[in-house]
């Protein structure tokens, strides 16, 4: 009469659809929260989930219910010293509901929940207008390459190795048949010998004929191919060769770079970082900020501090070159560089930058991406860099006004990966 | 008492053990005369429990963002350890489905089996509201039908259209119940077979309603227009399903689904205290019997009592985490009290409950379970002893007074007042604003007018504006809400204009 059923193994994500519906409905608010979160996070920390809070009033499901006011009686437990007829002040904060903790006064706290890592990246990418292929690349877990590794005796039919299987079958047939064949040869010889001496219906001859027939049947009964013979090509997953990379973030922090521009730059750096995490096992990030002189700083200083004064871009390139020489030999490290600036530079310095890049830096790095965050027409640095871009395929540059414009800088980089 | 009789000694559960415990519990329950549906007990993981939570305990539900919201909220508070999950969920169906979480100990599984599979189960089968309002045999089928139907609507008309429409239906869900008629029983096959027919017929009916208008106007010139509907209608969703002029057939069906599912929950909303009190009383009584028979040991009992008292804890009003009266505590106290009055009546009990005192407690409890809902149960059975034990007191909150007044406490003069006030608090009619369909302007702008009849001058919450937008979306034309004051004065309080 009573049934006991184990349901633990049946699907547990029944609510996944409802969760997706929820996220879709509150896309706007969530996107804003993600965007805020990105500004507040460290570059190497974008890959975690995020706590998102949405004002409760935005997501209420209204129903008709009583509001404060009117007259009502409420029964509470735990009376200590009241007697009938006592009067007390209305407790504050309960909207004059009278209840010491209003029964139906629902809290108006923010609704807080966690976005998973995938969901977080989804929202992050949405902002950047990445092509889908790139999105899947970035969200994918590190991939394994399937390589051949000998043969195995089980596998799926598509992987049957015909030559190997038939070889096995041949060997098996030889081995199984060999005692019979030996005996058959002997028997035939004996028969030959007997026939010379005796009558055709001699019992010895007949016995031998019988035996020969049986042996032939036995040999024929050995199957041509048996499941036992089947061999399959064996494939094992081999992790893609990974190695280490260093990423240089170069940013102009002169007075003209305001908070907003820095935020755009941050996304630019994050995107490169995310790309690198897919391809390399170990990544180091070096932050170099510069105005007239360059300095290596930690991430916090990199994004927050602000200096005034002029701009000498070459100082940062010099420092980068120095750091590469000291700490990141190209034999051990893949070097990537991302530079963000508003395009300001001392006129005399720009040709110097071009020479530095073309002469020393470009041969050392895998990819150099430059973004100029400025609405105004291009200045001398841009023009000089254009020459570099013509000479080197792995130099990318882009003028951007909005985070949407960032992706094209990396188009080639991701395109190469996708190929 | 020999140790050999013990069912188990460790807190680990196995399927075998659950079966043995269940058999013993079934025997004891039958001994006490509990009449139940067959049981179906399902072991699930905590994730699955959260899934079940977010679909209001139903095993199959249609998709909607609000369930996702519910799920996220549950998950958050569970993962942070702010709240444990309920140990069980039980579904009023035949067979009666109860979920056990795999993380529970053996004791907890036994407690849940006794509580849900025998306590709640017998209540579902016996209580008059459940008997009259729900069809335990058909509910799972109907939910499946609803889920498939809504999924097919999403395919045909787009997820967003269906979602927005469901939002509006949910806003009125509490006003989609019949209070006085028994609804036709639900079954998937019959629903499906009739649904097509109904779609066409309804559409025809509704159009007809408006088509007859010009004729009426020419009749005999009598300016006295009959009000439509002739009587106020309290089931708003039903009225909309049958009469809203612009709804597409699939939309009427969706309204109907929301209405039916809410109707199914209607008895549960009215019997919270009784239902939990009954189930708690029985798990307590049954497990104690097992202990008396030597089937479980002291360790089991200590663990059980701790869980039991946790469930029953009633924080007093001045504690920070007080959030109203705990229905488990009140229900258990009252159920146990009925037994006490029958077995060991005091002079006070003889005066208050002359029929009850000294009678057969099993019969008395069974009668109480079958024939009451929270409101009438409290009005009938809340005894002075329970009022004293819980130290209940009533507070009068009147916005025309500057202060709150303690209107009654647990003394001779207060018992009856407290009993009445508490019973009123559980009266759904008082808890929810009384809103009914009053008039449809058939000749003019086709607007719908609802009337809110005030009770004790209590106004609607400001969320009513939002709800009215939903009503307008369902009705398709301007909707108004009039408030009827206690002196009979009528005032237009909310309006949502639909421009055509």
GROMACS .gro file of N, CA and C in nm, chain A residues 240-368:
model
  387
  240UNK      N    1   4.546   2.047  -2.407
  240UNK     CA    2   4.619   2.133  -2.500
  240UNK      C    3   4.746   2.180  -2.433
  241UNK      N    4   4.852   2.188  -2.508
  241UNK     CA    5   4.976   2.237  -2.447
  241UNK      C    6   4.954   2.376  -2.390
  242UNK      N    7   4.984   2.394  -2.267
  242UNK     CA    8   4.965   2.526  -2.208
  242UNK      C    9   5.099   2.577  -2.158
  243UNK      N   10   5.105   2.705  -2.144
  243UNK     CA   11   5.231   2.760  -2.094
  243UNK      C   12   5.198   2.889  -2.024
  244UNK      N   13   5.297   2.968  -2.005
  244UNK     CA   14   5.271   3.088  -1.927
  244UNK      C   15   5.277   3.213  -2.013
  245UNK      N   16   5.204   3.310  -1.964
  245UNK     CA   17   5.202   3.435  -2.038
  245UNK      C   18   5.209   3.551  -1.941
  246UNK      N   19   5.260   3.660  -1.989
  246UNK     CA   20   5.257   3.780  -1.908
  246UNK      C   21   5.182   3.886  -1.986
  247UNK      N   22   5.103   3.961  -1.914
  247UNK     CA   23   5.023   4.062  -1.980
  247UNK      C   24   5.061   4.199  -1.923
  248UNK      N   25   5.097   4.288  -2.012
  248UNK     CA   26   5.132   4.423  -1.968
  248UNK      C   27   5.012   4.515  -1.990
  249UNK      N   28   4.975   4.582  -1.886
  249UNK     CA   29   4.870   4.683  -1.901
  249UNK      C   30   4.936   4.819  -1.891
  250UNK      N   31   4.927   4.893  -1.997
  250UNK     CA   32   4.986   5.028  -1.998
  250UNK      C   33   4.874   5.131  -2.004
  251UNK      N   34   4.880   5.226  -1.913
  251UNK     CA   35   4.774   5.325  -1.918
  251UNK      C   36   4.826   5.464  -1.886
  252UNK      N   37   4.774   5.556  -1.960
  252UNK     CA   38   4.802   5.696  -1.938
  252UNK      C   39   4.719   5.742  -1.818
  253UNK      N   40   4.784   5.800  -1.717
  253UNK     CA   41   4.704   5.849  -1.603
  253UNK      C   42   4.713   5.999  -1.590
  254UNK      N   43   4.746   6.062  -1.699
  254UNK     CA   44   4.755   6.208  -1.690
  254UNK      C   45   4.616   6.266  -1.664
  255UNK      N   46   4.612   6.392  -1.633
  255UNK     CA   47   4.489   6.456  -1.589
  255UNK      C   48   4.370   6.435  -1.681
  256UNK      N   49   4.398   6.418  -1.809
  256UNK     CA   50   4.285   6.410  -1.902
  256UNK      C   51   4.212   6.276  -1.899
  257UNK      N   52   4.273   6.175  -1.834
  257UNK     CA   53   4.204   6.045  -1.825
  257UNK      C   54   4.109   6.046  -1.706
  258UNK      N   55   3.982   6.062  -1.732
  258UNK     CA   56   3.890   6.067  -1.618
  258UNK      C   57   3.839   5.927  -1.582
  259UNK      N   58   3.756   5.922  -1.479
  259UNK     CA   59   3.708   5.794  -1.429
  259UNK      C   60   3.643   5.710  -1.538
  260UNK      N   61   3.565   5.776  -1.619
  260UNK     CA   62   3.488   5.703  -1.719
  260UNK      C   63   3.582   5.636  -1.818
  261UNK      N   64   3.682   5.711  -1.861
  261UNK     CA   65   3.777   5.655  -1.956
  261UNK      C   66   3.851   5.538  -1.894
  262UNK      N   67   3.884   5.553  -1.767
  262UNK     CA   68   3.954   5.444  -1.700
  262UNK      C   69   3.867   5.319  -1.694
  263UNK      N   70   3.739   5.339  -1.675
  263UNK     CA   71   3.648   5.225  -1.669
  263UNK      C   72   3.643   5.151  -1.802
  264UNK      N   73   3.642   5.229  -1.909
  264UNK     CA   74   3.644   5.166  -2.041
  264UNK      C   75   3.774   5.089  -2.056
  265UNK      N   76   3.884   5.152  -2.016
  265UNK     CA   77   4.015   5.087  -2.027
  265UNK      C   78   4.015   4.956  -1.947
  266UNK      N   79   3.951   4.959  -1.834
  266UNK     CA   80   3.951   4.840  -1.750
  266UNK      C   81   3.886   4.723  -1.821
  267UNK      N   82   3.774   4.750  -1.886
  267UNK     CA   83   3.710   4.642  -1.961
  267UNK      C   84   3.801   4.588  -2.070
  268UNK      N   85   3.870   4.679  -2.131
  268UNK     CA   86   3.964   4.641  -2.236
  268UNK      C   87   4.068   4.545  -2.179
  269UNK      N   88   4.121   4.579  -2.064
  269UNK     CA   89   4.221   4.491  -2.002
  269UNK      C   90   4.160   4.357  -1.962
  270UNK      N   91   4.039   4.364  -1.908
  270UNK     CA   92   3.974   4.240  -1.863
  270UNK      C   93   3.955   4.144  -1.979
  271UNK      N   94   3.916   4.199  -2.091
  271UNK     CA   95   3.889   4.113  -2.205
  271UNK      C   96   4.017   4.041  -2.249
  272UNK      N   97   4.126   4.115  -2.252
  272UNK     CA   98   4.251   4.049  -2.290
  272UNK      C   99   4.287   3.943  -2.185
  273UNK      N  100   4.266   3.980  -2.059
  273UNK     CA  101   4.300   3.886  -1.954
  273UNK      C  102   4.219   3.757  -1.969
  274UNK      N  103   4.089   3.772  -1.993
  274UNK     CA  104   4.002   3.655  -2.010
  274UNK      C  105   4.050   3.569  -2.125
  275UNK      N  106   4.089   3.638  -2.232
  275UNK     CA  107   4.137   3.562  -2.347
  275UNK      C  108   4.259   3.480  -2.308
  276UNK      N  109   4.349   3.544  -2.235
  276UNK     CA  110   4.472   3.474  -2.198
  276UNK      C  111   4.445   3.356  -2.106
  277UNK      N  112   4.347   3.371  -2.016
  277UNK     CA  113   4.321   3.260  -1.923
  277UNK      C  114   4.276   3.136  -2.000
  278UNK      N  115   4.218   3.157  -2.119
  278UNK     CA  116   4.175   3.040  -2.197
  278UNK      C  117   4.294   2.969  -2.258
  279UNK      N  118   4.398   3.043  -2.287
  279UNK     CA  119   4.508   2.986  -2.364
  279UNK      C  120   4.629   2.951  -2.279
  280UNK      N  121   4.639   3.011  -2.165
  280UNK     CA  122   4.759   2.987  -2.086
  280UNK      C  123   4.725   2.944  -1.944
  281UNK      N  124   4.811   2.863  -1.893
  281UNK     CA  125   4.787   2.809  -1.761
  281UNK      C  126   4.819   2.913  -1.654
  282UNK      N  127   4.927   2.983  -1.680
  282UNK     CA  128   4.972   3.076  -1.578
  282UNK      C  129   4.985   3.213  -1.640
  283UNK      N  130   4.927   3.309  -1.575
  283UNK     CA  131   4.932   3.444  -1.630
  283UNK      C  132   4.977   3.542  -1.524
  284UNK      N  133   5.070   3.623  -1.560
  284UNK     CA  134   5.106   3.732  -1.470
  284UNK      C  135   5.064   3.862  -1.535
  285UNK      N  136   5.027   3.954  -1.450
  285UNK     CA  137   4.985   4.084  -1.503
  285UNK      C  138   5.077   4.191  -1.447
  286UNK      N  139   5.127   4.273  -1.537
  286UNK     CA  140   5.212   4.384  -1.493
  286UNK      C  141   5.140   4.514  -1.527
  287UNK      N  142   5.129   4.600  -1.429
  287UNK     CA  143   5.060   4.728  -1.451
  287UNK      C  144   5.162   4.840  -1.459
  288UNK      N  145   5.159   4.911  -1.569
  288UNK     CA  146   5.248   5.026  -1.581
  288UNK      C  147   5.163   5.149  -1.610
  289UNK      N  148   5.175   5.247  -1.524
  289UNK     CA  149   5.102   5.370  -1.553
  289UNK      C  150   5.203   5.479  -1.581
  290UNK      N  151   5.161   5.575  -1.655
  290UNK     CA  152   5.260   5.678  -1.688
  290UNK      C  153   5.192   5.812  -1.706
  291UNK      N  154   5.269   5.915  -1.680
  291UNK     CA  155   5.235   6.048  -1.730
  291UNK      C  156   5.362   6.095  -1.800
  292UNK      N  157   5.444   6.175  -1.731
  292UNK     CA  158   5.571   6.204  -1.796
  292UNK      C  159   5.675   6.099  -1.763
  293UNK      N  160   5.658   6.036  -1.645
  293UNK     CA  161   5.744   5.922  -1.616
  293UNK      C  162   5.656   5.801  -1.589
  294UNK      N  163   5.711   5.683  -1.614
  294UNK     CA  164   5.633   5.561  -1.598
  294UNK      C  165   5.671   5.492  -1.468
  295UNK      N  166   5.576   5.413  -1.416
  295UNK     CA  167   5.601   5.347  -1.290
  295UNK      C  168   5.523   5.217  -1.288
  296UNK      N  169   5.585   5.113  -1.232
  296UNK     CA  170   5.511   4.988  -1.218
  296UNK      C  171   5.436   4.993  -1.086
  297UNK      N  172   5.305   4.964  -1.091
  297UNK     CA  173   5.223   4.978  -0.970
  297UNK      C  174   5.136   4.854  -0.952
  298UNK      N  175   5.067   4.847  -0.838
  298UNK     CA  176   4.971   4.736  -0.824
  298UNK      C  177   4.837   4.780  -0.884
  299UNK      N  178   4.747   4.685  -0.889
  299UNK     CA  179   4.624   4.710  -0.962
  299UNK      C  180   4.544   4.825  -0.905
  300UNK      N  181   4.541   4.831  -0.774
  300UNK     CA  182   4.462   4.934  -0.708
  300UNK      C  183   4.509   5.073  -0.748
  301UNK      N  184   4.639   5.094  -0.737
  301UNK     CA  185   4.694   5.225  -0.775
  301UNK      C  186   4.671   5.252  -0.922
  302UNK      N  187   4.680   5.145  -0.998
  302UNK     CA  188   4.669   5.158  -1.142
  302UNK      C  189   4.538   5.224  -1.182
  303UNK      N  190   4.430   5.178  -1.119
  303UNK     CA  191   4.299   5.229  -1.161
  303UNK      C  192   4.252   5.349  -1.082
  304UNK      N  193   4.307   5.369  -0.963
  304UNK     CA  194   4.248   5.474  -0.881
  304UNK      C  195   4.326   5.605  -0.882
  305UNK      N  196   4.456   5.595  -0.877
  305UNK     CA  197   4.527   5.721  -0.858
  305UNK      C  198   4.526   5.803  -0.987
  306UNK      N  199   4.543   5.929  -0.969
  306UNK     CA  200   4.533   6.018  -1.083
  306UNK      C  201   4.641   6.123  -1.069
  307UNK      N  202   4.711   6.147  -1.176
  307UNK     CA  203   4.817   6.246  -1.169
  307UNK      C  204   4.786   6.357  -1.268
  308UNK      N  205   4.854   6.466  -1.247
  308UNK     CA  206   4.835   6.572  -1.345
  308UNK      C  207   4.965   6.588  -1.423
  309UNK      N  208   4.961   6.670  -1.523
  309UNK     CA  209   5.084   6.696  -1.597
  309UNK      C  210   5.079   6.640  -1.735
  310UNK      N  211   5.189   6.648  -1.801
  310UNK     CA  212   5.198   6.610  -1.942
  310UNK      C  213   5.205   6.461  -1.959
  311UNK      N  214   5.231   6.422  -2.083
  311UNK     CA  215   5.232   6.281  -2.114
  311UNK      C  216   5.352   6.246  -2.199
  312UNK      N  217   5.428   6.147  -2.153
  312UNK     CA  218   5.537   6.097  -2.236
  312UNK      C  219   5.517   5.945  -2.246
  313UNK      N  220   5.462   5.902  -2.360
  313UNK     CA  221   5.425   5.762  -2.372
  313UNK      C  222   5.549   5.671  -2.375
  314UNK      N  223   5.653   5.722  -2.435
  314UNK     CA  224   5.770   5.637  -2.451
  314UNK      C  225   5.827   5.592  -2.316
  315UNK      N  226   5.802   5.672  -2.213
  315UNK     CA  227   5.854   5.632  -2.081
  315UNK      C  228   5.798   5.496  -2.041
  316UNK      N  229   5.669   5.473  -2.072
  316UNK     CA  230   5.606   5.346  -2.036
  316UNK      C  231   5.664   5.233  -2.121
  317UNK      N  232   5.685   5.260  -2.248
  317UNK     CA  233   5.739   5.158  -2.336
  317UNK      C  234   5.880   5.121  -2.293
  318UNK      N  235   5.955   5.220  -2.255
  318UNK     CA  236   6.090   5.195  -2.204
  318UNK      C  237   6.087   5.103  -2.084
  319UNK      N  238   5.996   5.137  -1.991
  319UNK     CA  239   5.989   5.058  -1.867
  319UNK      C  240   5.947   4.915  -1.899
  320UNK      N  241   5.853   4.903  -1.990
  320UNK     CA  242   5.806   4.770  -2.027
  320UNK      C  243   5.921   4.687  -2.084
  321UNK      N  244   5.996   4.749  -2.171
  321UNK     CA  245   6.110   4.681  -2.232
  321UNK      C  246   6.208   4.635  -2.124
  322UNK      N  247   6.230   4.723  -2.031
  322UNK     CA  248   6.323   4.693  -1.922
  322UNK      C  249   6.273   4.573  -1.841
  323UNK      N  250   6.144   4.575  -1.810
  323UNK     CA  251   6.088   4.466  -1.729
  323UNK      C  252   6.095   4.334  -1.805
  324UNK      N  253   6.068   4.340  -1.935
  324UNK     CA  254   6.076   4.217  -2.015
  324UNK      C  255   6.217   4.162  -2.007
  325UNK      N  256   6.312   4.248  -2.025
  325UNK     CA  257   6.451   4.201  -2.024
  325UNK      C  258   6.485   4.139  -1.890
  326UNK      N  259   6.442   4.203  -1.784
  326UNK     CA  260   6.480   4.156  -1.650
  326UNK      C  261   6.407   4.029  -1.610
  327UNK      N  262   6.275   4.024  -1.634
  327UNK     CA  263   6.196   3.919  -1.568
  327UNK      C  264   6.129   3.822  -1.662
  328UNK      N  265   6.104   3.860  -1.785
  328UNK     CA  266   6.025   3.774  -1.871
  328UNK      C  267   6.096   3.741  -2.000
  329UNK      N  268   6.196   3.653  -1.993
  329UNK     CA  269   6.265   3.614  -2.116
  329UNK      C  270   6.166   3.551  -2.214
  330UNK      N  271   6.177   3.588  -2.339
  330UNK     CA  272   6.078   3.540  -2.437
  330UNK      C  273   6.083   3.389  -2.456
  331UNK      N  274   6.192   3.328  -2.416
  331UNK     CA  275   6.198   3.183  -2.429
  331UNK      C  276   6.101   3.115  -2.332
  332UNK      N  277   6.069   3.181  -2.225
  332UNK     CA  278   5.982   3.121  -2.123
  332UNK      C  279   5.842   3.181  -2.123
  333UNK      N  280   5.827   3.300  -2.173
  333UNK     CA  281   5.699   3.371  -2.156
  333UNK      C  282   5.642   3.414  -2.289
  334UNK      N  283   5.512   3.402  -2.299
  334UNK     CA  284   5.440   3.465  -2.409
  334UNK      C  285   5.400   3.604  -2.360
  335UNK      N  286   5.434   3.702  -2.436
  335UNK     CA  287   5.411   3.838  -2.388
  335UNK      C  288   5.298   3.904  -2.466
  336UNK      N  289   5.204   3.959  -2.391
  336UNK     CA  290   5.094   4.033  -2.452
  336UNK      C  291   5.093   4.173  -2.391
  337UNK      N  292   5.054   4.268  -2.470
  337UNK     CA  293   5.050   4.403  -2.414
  337UNK      C  294   4.922   4.473  -2.456
  338UNK      N  295   4.868   4.549  -2.364
  338UNK     CA  296   4.748   4.626  -2.394
  338UNK      C  297   4.772   4.768  -2.345
  339UNK      N  298   4.751   4.861  -2.433
  339UNK     CA  299   4.776   5.000  -2.394
  339UNK      C  300   4.650   5.082  -2.413
  340UNK      N  301   4.621   5.164  -2.313
  340UNK     CA  302   4.505   5.251  -2.324
  340UNK      C  303   4.549   5.394  -2.299
  341UNK      N  304   4.501   5.483  -2.381
  341UNK     CA  305   4.537   5.622  -2.361
  341UNK      C  306   4.432   5.711  -2.424
  342UNK      N  307   4.440   5.841  -2.397
  342UNK     CA  308   4.343   5.929  -2.462
  342UNK      C  309   4.407   5.998  -2.582
  343UNK      N  310   4.524   5.951  -2.619
  343UNK     CA  311   4.584   5.999  -2.743
  343UNK      C  312   4.676   6.119  -2.726
  344UNK      N  313   4.678   6.174  -2.606
  344UNK     CA  314   4.767   6.287  -2.579
  344UNK      C  315   4.912   6.239  -2.572
  345UNK      N  316   4.997   6.310  -2.636
  345UNK     CA  317   5.139   6.281  -2.618
  345UNK      C  318   5.218   6.402  -2.661
  346UNK      N  319   5.337   6.415  -2.607
  346UNK     CA  320   5.423   6.524  -2.654
  346UNK      C  321   5.462   6.497  -2.796
  347UNK      N  322   5.456   6.603  -2.876
  347UNK     CA  323   5.480   6.584  -3.018
  347UNK      C  324   5.611   6.513  -3.048
  348UNK      N  325   5.715   6.553  -2.977
  348UNK     CA  326   5.846   6.496  -3.007
  348UNK      C  327   5.853   6.349  -2.968
  349UNK      N  328   5.767   6.309  -2.878
  349UNK     CA  329   5.780   6.176  -2.821
  349UNK      C  330   5.720   6.069  -2.913
  350UNK      N  331   5.620   6.105  -2.990
  350UNK     CA  332   5.548   6.006  -3.069
  350UNK      C  333   5.636   5.928  -3.167
  351UNK      N  334   5.720   5.996  -3.244
  351UNK     CA  335   5.808   5.918  -3.333
  351UNK      C  336   5.897   5.822  -3.254
  352UNK      N  337   5.939   5.866  -3.137
  352UNK     CA  338   6.022   5.783  -3.052
  352UNK      C  339   5.946   5.655  -3.015
  353UNK      N  340   5.817   5.671  -2.984
  353UNK     CA  341   5.734   5.555  -2.949
  353UNK      C  342   5.729   5.458  -3.066
  354UNK      N  343   5.711   5.516  -3.185
  354UNK     CA  344   5.702   5.430  -3.303
  354UNK      C  345   5.830   5.348  -3.316
  355UNK      N  346   5.941   5.414  -3.300
  355UNK     CA  347   6.068   5.344  -3.316
  355UNK      C  348   6.085   5.236  -3.211
  356UNK      N  349   6.048   5.272  -3.089
  356UNK     CA  350   6.060   5.174  -2.980
  356UNK      C  351   5.979   5.049  -3.012
  357UNK      N  352   5.856   5.073  -3.054
  357UNK     CA  353   5.767   4.960  -3.083
  357UNK      C  354   5.821   4.878  -3.199
  358UNK      N  355   5.846   4.947  -3.309
  358UNK     CA  356   5.885   4.876  -3.430
  358UNK      C  357   6.022   4.809  -3.410
  359UNK      N  358   6.111   4.880  -3.343
  359UNK     CA  359   6.246   4.828  -3.333
  359UNK      C  360   6.263   4.722  -3.226
  360UNK      N  361   6.204   4.745  -3.107
  360UNK     CA  362   6.237   4.655  -2.997
  360UNK      C  363   6.119   4.572  -2.948
  361UNK      N  364   6.005   4.635  -2.936
  361UNK     CA  365   5.897   4.566  -2.865
  361UNK      C  366   5.824   4.467  -2.953
  362UNK      N  367   5.788   4.506  -3.071
  362UNK     CA  368   5.704   4.417  -3.153
  362UNK      C  369   5.767   4.280  -3.178
  363UNK      N  370   5.895   4.270  -3.200
  363UNK     CA  371   5.951   4.135  -3.217
  363UNK      C  372   5.939   4.049  -3.092
  364UNK      N  373   5.920   4.111  -2.977
  364UNK     CA  374   5.916   4.033  -2.853
  364UNK      C  375   5.775   3.986  -2.817
  365UNK      N  376   5.675   4.060  -2.860
  365UNK     CA  377   5.541   4.030  -2.807
  365UNK      C  378   5.458   3.948  -2.906
  366UNK      N  379   5.359   3.877  -2.850
  366UNK     CA  380   5.265   3.800  -2.931
  366UNK      C  381   5.160   3.890  -2.994
  367UNK      N  382   5.121   3.988  -2.917
  367UNK     CA  383   5.011   4.073  -2.962
  367UNK      C  384   5.019   4.203  -2.886
  368UNK      N  385   4.996   4.310  -2.960
  368UNK     CA  386   4.996   4.440  -2.895
  368UNK      C  387   4.867   4.511  -2.933
   0.00000   0.00000   0.00000
